[in-house]
mmCIF file of C-alpha atoms in Angstrom:
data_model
loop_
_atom_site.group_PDB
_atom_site.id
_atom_site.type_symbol
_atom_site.label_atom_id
_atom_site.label_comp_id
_atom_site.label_asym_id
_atom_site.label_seq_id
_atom_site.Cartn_x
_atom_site.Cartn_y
_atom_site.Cartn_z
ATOM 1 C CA UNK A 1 13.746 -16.186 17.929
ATOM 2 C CA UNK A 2 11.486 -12.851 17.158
ATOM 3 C CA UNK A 3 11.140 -10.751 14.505
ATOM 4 C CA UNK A 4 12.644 -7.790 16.187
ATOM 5 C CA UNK A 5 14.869 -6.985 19.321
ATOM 6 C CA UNK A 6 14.531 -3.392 20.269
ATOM 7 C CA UNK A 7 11.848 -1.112 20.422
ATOM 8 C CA UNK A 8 13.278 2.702 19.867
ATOM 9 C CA UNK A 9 11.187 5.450 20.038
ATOM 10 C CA UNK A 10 12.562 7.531 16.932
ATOM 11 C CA UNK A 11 13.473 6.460 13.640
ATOM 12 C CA UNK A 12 17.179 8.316 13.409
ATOM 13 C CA UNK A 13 18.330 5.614 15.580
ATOM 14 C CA UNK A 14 17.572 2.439 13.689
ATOM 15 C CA UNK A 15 17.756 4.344 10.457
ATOM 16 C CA UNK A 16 22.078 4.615 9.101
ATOM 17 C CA UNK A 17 22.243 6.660 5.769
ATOM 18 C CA UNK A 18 24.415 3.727 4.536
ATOM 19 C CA UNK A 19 22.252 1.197 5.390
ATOM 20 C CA UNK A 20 19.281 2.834 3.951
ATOM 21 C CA UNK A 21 21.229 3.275 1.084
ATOM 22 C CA UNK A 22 21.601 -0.270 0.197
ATOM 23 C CA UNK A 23 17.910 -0.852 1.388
ATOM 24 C CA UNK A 24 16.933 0.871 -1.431
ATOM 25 C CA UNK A 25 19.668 -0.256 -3.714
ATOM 26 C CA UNK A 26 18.876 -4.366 -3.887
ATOM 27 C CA UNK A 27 15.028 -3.362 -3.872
ATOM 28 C CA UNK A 28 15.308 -1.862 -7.012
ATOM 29 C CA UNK A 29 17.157 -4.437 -8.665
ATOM 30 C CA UNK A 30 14.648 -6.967 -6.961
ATOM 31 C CA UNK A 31 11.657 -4.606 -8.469
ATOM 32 C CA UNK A 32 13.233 -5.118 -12.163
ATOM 33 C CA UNK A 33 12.226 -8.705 -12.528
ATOM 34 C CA UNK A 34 9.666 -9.627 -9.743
ATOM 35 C CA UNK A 35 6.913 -6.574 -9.463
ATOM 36 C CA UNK A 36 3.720 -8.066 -10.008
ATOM 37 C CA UNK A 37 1.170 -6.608 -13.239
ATOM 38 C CA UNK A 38 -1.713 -5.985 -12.086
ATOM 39 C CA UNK A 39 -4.035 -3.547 -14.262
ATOM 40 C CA UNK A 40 -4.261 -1.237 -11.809
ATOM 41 C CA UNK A 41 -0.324 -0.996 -12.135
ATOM 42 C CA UNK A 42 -0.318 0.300 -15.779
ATOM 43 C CA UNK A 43 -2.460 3.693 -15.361
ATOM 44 C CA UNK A 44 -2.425 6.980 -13.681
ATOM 45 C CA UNK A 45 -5.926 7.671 -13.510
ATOM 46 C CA UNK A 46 -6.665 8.960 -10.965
ATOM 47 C CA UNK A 47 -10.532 7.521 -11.148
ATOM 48 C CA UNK A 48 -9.424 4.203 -12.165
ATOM 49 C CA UNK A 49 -6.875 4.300 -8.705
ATOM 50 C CA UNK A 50 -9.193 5.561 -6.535
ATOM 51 C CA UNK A 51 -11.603 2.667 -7.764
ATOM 52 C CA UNK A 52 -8.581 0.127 -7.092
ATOM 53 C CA UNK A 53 -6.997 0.979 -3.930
ATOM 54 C CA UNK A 54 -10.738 1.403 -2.761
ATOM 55 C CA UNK A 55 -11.378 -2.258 -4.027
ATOM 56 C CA UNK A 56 -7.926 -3.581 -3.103
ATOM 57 C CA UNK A 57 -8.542 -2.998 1.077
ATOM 58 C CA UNK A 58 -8.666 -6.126 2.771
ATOM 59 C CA UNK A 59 -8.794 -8.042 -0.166
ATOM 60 C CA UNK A 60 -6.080 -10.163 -1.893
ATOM 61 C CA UNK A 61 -4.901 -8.294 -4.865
ATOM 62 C CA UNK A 62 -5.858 -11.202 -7.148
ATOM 63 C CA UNK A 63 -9.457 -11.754 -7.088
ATOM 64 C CA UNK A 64 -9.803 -8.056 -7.192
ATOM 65 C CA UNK A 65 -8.615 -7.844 -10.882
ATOM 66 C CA UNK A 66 -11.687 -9.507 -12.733
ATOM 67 C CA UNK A 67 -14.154 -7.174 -10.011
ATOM 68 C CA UNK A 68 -12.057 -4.101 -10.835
ATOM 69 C CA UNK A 69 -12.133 -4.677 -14.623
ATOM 70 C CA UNK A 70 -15.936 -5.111 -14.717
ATOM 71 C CA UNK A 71 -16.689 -2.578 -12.278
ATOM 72 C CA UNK A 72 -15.033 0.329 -15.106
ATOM 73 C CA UNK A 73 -16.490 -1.582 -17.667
ATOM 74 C CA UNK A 74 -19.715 -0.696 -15.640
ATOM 75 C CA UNK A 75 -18.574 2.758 -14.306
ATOM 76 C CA UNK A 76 -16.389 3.927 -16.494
ATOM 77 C CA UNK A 77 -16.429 7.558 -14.980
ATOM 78 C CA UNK A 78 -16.835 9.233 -11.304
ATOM 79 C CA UNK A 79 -20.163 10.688 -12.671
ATOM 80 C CA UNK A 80 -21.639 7.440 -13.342
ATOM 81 C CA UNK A 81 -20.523 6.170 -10.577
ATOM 82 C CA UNK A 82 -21.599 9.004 -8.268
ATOM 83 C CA UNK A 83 -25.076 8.532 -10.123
ATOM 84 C CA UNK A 84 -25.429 4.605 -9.843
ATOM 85 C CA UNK A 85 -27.712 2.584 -7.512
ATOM 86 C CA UNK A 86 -26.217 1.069 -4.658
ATOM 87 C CA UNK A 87 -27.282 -2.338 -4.857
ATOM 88 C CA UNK A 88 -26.499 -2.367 -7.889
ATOM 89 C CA UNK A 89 -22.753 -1.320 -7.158
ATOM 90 C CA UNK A 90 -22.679 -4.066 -4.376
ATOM 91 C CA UNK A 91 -23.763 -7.052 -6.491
ATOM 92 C CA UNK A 92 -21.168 -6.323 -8.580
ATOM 93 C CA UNK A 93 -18.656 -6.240 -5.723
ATOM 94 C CA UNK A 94 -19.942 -9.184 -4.055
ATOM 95 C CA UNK A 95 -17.244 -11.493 -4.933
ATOM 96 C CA UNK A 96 -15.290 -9.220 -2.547
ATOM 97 C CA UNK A 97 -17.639 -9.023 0.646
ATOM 98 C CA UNK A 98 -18.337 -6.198 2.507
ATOM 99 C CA UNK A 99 -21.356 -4.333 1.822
ATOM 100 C CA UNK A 100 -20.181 -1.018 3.055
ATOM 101 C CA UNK A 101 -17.201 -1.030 0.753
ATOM 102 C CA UNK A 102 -20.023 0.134 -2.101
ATOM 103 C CA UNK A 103 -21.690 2.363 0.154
ATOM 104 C CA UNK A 104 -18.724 3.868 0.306
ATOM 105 C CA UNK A 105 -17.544 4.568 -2.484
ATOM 106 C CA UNK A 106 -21.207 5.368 -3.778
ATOM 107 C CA UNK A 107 -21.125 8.171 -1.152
ATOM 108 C CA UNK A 108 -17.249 9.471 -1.849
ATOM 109 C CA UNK A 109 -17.708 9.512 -5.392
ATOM 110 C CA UNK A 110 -21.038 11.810 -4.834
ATOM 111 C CA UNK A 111 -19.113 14.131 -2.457
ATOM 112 C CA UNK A 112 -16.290 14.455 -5.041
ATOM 113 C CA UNK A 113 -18.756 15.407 -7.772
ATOM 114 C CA UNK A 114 -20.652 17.610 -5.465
ATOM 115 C CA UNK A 115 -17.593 19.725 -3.601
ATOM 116 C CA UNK A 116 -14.416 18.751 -5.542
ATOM 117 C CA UNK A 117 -15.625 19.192 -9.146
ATOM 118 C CA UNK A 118 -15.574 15.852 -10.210
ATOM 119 C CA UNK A 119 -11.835 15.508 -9.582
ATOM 120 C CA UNK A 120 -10.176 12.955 -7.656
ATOM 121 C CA UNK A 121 -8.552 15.184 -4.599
ATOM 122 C CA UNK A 122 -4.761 15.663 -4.416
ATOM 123 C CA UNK A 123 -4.089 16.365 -1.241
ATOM 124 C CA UNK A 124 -4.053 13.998 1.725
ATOM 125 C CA UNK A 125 -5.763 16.028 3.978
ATOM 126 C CA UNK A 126 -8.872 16.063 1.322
ATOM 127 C CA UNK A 127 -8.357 12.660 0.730
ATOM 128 C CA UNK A 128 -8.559 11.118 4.450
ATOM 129 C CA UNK A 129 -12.058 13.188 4.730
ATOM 130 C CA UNK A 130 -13.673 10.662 2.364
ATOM 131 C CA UNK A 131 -15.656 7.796 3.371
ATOM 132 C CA UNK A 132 -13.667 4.502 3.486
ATOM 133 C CA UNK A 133 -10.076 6.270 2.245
ATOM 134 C CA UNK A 134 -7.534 5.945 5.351
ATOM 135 C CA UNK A 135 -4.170 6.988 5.237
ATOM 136 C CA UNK A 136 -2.799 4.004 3.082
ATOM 137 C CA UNK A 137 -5.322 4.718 0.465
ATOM 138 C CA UNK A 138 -4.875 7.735 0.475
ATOM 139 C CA UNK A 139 -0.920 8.300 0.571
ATOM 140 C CA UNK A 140 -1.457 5.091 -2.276
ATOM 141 C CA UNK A 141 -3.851 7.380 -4.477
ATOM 142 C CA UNK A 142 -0.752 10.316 -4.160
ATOM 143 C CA UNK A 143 2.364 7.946 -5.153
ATOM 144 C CA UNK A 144 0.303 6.299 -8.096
ATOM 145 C CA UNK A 145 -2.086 8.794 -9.304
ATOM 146 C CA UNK A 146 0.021 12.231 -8.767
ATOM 147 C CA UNK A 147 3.627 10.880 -8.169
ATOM 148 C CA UNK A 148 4.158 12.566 -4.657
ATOM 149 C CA UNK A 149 6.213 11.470 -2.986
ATOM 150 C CA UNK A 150 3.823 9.710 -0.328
ATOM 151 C CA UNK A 151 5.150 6.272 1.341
ATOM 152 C CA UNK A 152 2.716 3.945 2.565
ATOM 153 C CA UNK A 153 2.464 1.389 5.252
ATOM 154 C CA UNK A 154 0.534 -1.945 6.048
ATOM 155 C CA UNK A 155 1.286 -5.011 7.375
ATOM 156 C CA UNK A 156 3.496 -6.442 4.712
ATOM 157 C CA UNK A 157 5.820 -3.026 4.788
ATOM 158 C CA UNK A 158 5.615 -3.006 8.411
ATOM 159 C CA UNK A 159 6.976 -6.796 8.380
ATOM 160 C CA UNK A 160 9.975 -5.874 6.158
ATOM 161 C CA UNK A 161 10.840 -2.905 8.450
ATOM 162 C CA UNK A 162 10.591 -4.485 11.211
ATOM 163 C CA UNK A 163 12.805 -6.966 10.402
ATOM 164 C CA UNK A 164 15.404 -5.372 8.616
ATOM 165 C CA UNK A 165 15.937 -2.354 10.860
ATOM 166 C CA UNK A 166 15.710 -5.175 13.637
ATOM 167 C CA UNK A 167 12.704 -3.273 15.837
ATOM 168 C CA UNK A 168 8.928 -4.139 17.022
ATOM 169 C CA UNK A 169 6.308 -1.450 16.374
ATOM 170 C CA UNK A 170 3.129 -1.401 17.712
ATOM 171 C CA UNK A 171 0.794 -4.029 17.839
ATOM 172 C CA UNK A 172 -1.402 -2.337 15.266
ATOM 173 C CA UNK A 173 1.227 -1.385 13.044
ATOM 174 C CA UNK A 174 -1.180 0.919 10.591
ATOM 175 C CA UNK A 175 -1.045 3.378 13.694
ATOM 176 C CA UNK A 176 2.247 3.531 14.906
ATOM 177 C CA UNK A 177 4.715 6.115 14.736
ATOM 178 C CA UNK A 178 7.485 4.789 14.397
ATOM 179 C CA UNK A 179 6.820 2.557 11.580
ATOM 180 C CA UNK A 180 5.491 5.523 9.821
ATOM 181 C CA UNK A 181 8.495 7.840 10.409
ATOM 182 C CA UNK A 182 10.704 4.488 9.436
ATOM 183 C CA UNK A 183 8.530 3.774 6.002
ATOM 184 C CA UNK A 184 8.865 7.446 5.327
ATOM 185 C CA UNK A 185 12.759 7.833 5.326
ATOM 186 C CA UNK A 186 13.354 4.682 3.994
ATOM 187 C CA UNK A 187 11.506 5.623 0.605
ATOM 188 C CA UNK A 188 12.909 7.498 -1.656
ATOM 189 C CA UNK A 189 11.644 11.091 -2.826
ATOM 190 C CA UNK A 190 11.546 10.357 -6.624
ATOM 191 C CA UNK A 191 9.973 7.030 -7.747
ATOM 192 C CA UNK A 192 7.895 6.741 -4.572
ATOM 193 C CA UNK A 193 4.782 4.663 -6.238
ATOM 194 C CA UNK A 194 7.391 2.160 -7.773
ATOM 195 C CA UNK A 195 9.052 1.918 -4.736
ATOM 196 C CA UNK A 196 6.095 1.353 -2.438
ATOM 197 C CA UNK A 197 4.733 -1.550 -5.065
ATOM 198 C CA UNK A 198 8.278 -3.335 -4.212
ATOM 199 C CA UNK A 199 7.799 -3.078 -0.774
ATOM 200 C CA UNK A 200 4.310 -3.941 -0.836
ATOM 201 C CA UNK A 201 5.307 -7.623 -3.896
ATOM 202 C CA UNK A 202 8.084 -8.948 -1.759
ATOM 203 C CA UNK A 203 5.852 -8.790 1.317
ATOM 204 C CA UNK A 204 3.613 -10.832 -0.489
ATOM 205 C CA UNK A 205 6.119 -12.928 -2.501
ATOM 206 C CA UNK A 206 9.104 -13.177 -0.364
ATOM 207 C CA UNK A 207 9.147 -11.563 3.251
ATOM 208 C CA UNK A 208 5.749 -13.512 4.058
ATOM 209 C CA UNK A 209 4.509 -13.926 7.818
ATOM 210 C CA UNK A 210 4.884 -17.044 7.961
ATOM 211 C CA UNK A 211 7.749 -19.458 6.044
ATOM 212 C CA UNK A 212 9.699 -16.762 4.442
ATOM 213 C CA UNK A 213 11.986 -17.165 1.780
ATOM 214 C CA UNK A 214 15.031 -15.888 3.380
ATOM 215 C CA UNK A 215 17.363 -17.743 0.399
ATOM 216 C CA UNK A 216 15.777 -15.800 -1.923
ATOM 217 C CA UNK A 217 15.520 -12.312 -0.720
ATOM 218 C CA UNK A 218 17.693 -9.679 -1.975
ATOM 219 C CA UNK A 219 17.792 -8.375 1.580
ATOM 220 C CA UNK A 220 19.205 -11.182 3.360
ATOM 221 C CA UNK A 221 23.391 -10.060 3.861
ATOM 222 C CA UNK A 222 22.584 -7.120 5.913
ATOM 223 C CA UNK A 223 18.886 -8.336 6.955
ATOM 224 C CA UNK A 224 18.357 -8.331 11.225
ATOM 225 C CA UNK A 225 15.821 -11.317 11.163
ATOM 226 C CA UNK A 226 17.937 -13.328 8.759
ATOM 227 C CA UNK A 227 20.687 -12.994 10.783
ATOM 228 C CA UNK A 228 19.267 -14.245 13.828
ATOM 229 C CA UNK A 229 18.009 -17.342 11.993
ATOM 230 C CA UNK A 230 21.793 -18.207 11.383
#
């Protein structure tokens, strides 16, 4: 058994208005109980959500919370961010690894102060020319800072895609095509930041790489993997 069993090259083939339909339809019941509260869920700032999704990459989304909570406690602004020392900025983030991660955003925060007024950018193009912000961060930073309509895609969205829709993407899934074009016409155009945290909690809660918990996914009647476990 595999996760997938074709490999299309464009998303209109895999991608039936009726079955998208009800894609979206049990998510959002699933979202109303199970979506996950993390702080970082319960602002718009756009500071406070660059600081997250910066914080959140590679890094489970639990032991970020008590790093992302003291790190605005400590930089409570861009500016004194932008201003701060470096080493200073990676002790803090040391429970997190990665050294370059505060480098990073040490460096974006300065060019955002310097050429973007101290304002957050809203555009993905602006966005991806920051250090450390790739296209998940920064479609992430659109949905939940500026509501656009911006769907996003990593390895837990990829997983449900691929095996609802029954295909295989790429091997490295944050670059393919397909799985973009798929994550962006399955989402919705109203909602999109809600809709790409339910995507993104029963990746992590349900849909999981390995042992997932096909009896209790709201997925499972019309789900391609499931039905190939049968």
């Amino acid at each position: 058994m595999t996760d997938a069993t074709t490999k299309p090259k464009d998303a209109n083939k895999i991608l039936k208005p009726a079955k998208i339909a009800w894609f979206r339809s049990q998510l959002r019941a699933w979202a109303v109980q199970n979506l996950r509260g993390f702080p970082w869920r319960r602002t718009t700032n756009p500071y406070h959500i660059f600081v997250a999704e910066s914080l959140l990459q590679k890094t489970d989304a639990a032991a970020v919370v008590p790093v992302y909570e003291a790190f605005l406690n400590r930089y409570p602004t861009l500016e004194t961010l932008a201003t701060a020392n470096v080493e200073e900025v990676a002790t803090l983030l040391q429970p997190l690894g990665l050294f370059f991660r505060a480098e990073r955003l040490c460096q974006a925060a300065g060019i955002i102060l310097e050429q973007d007024g101290g304002k957050i950018p809203n555009s993905e193009k602006r966005l991806l020319q920051l250090p450390g912000i790739g296209k998940y961060s920064a479609r992430a930073i659109l949905a939940n800072a500026f509501s656009e309509p911006a769907a996003v895609l990593d390895t837990n969205v990829a997983r449900i895609l691929e095996r609802f829709f029954g295909f295989e993407g790429d091997r490295v899934k944050s670059r393919c095509k397909l799985l973009w074009q798929t994550a962006e016409k399955a989402a919705p155009d109203v909602n999109t930041d809600r809709w790409n945290l339910t995507l993104l909690d029963l990746g992590a809660l349900v849909c999981t790489a390995r042992k997932p918990r096909c009896t209790d996914c709201p997925l499972r009647e019309q789900c391609h993997f499931h039905a190939e476990q049968l």
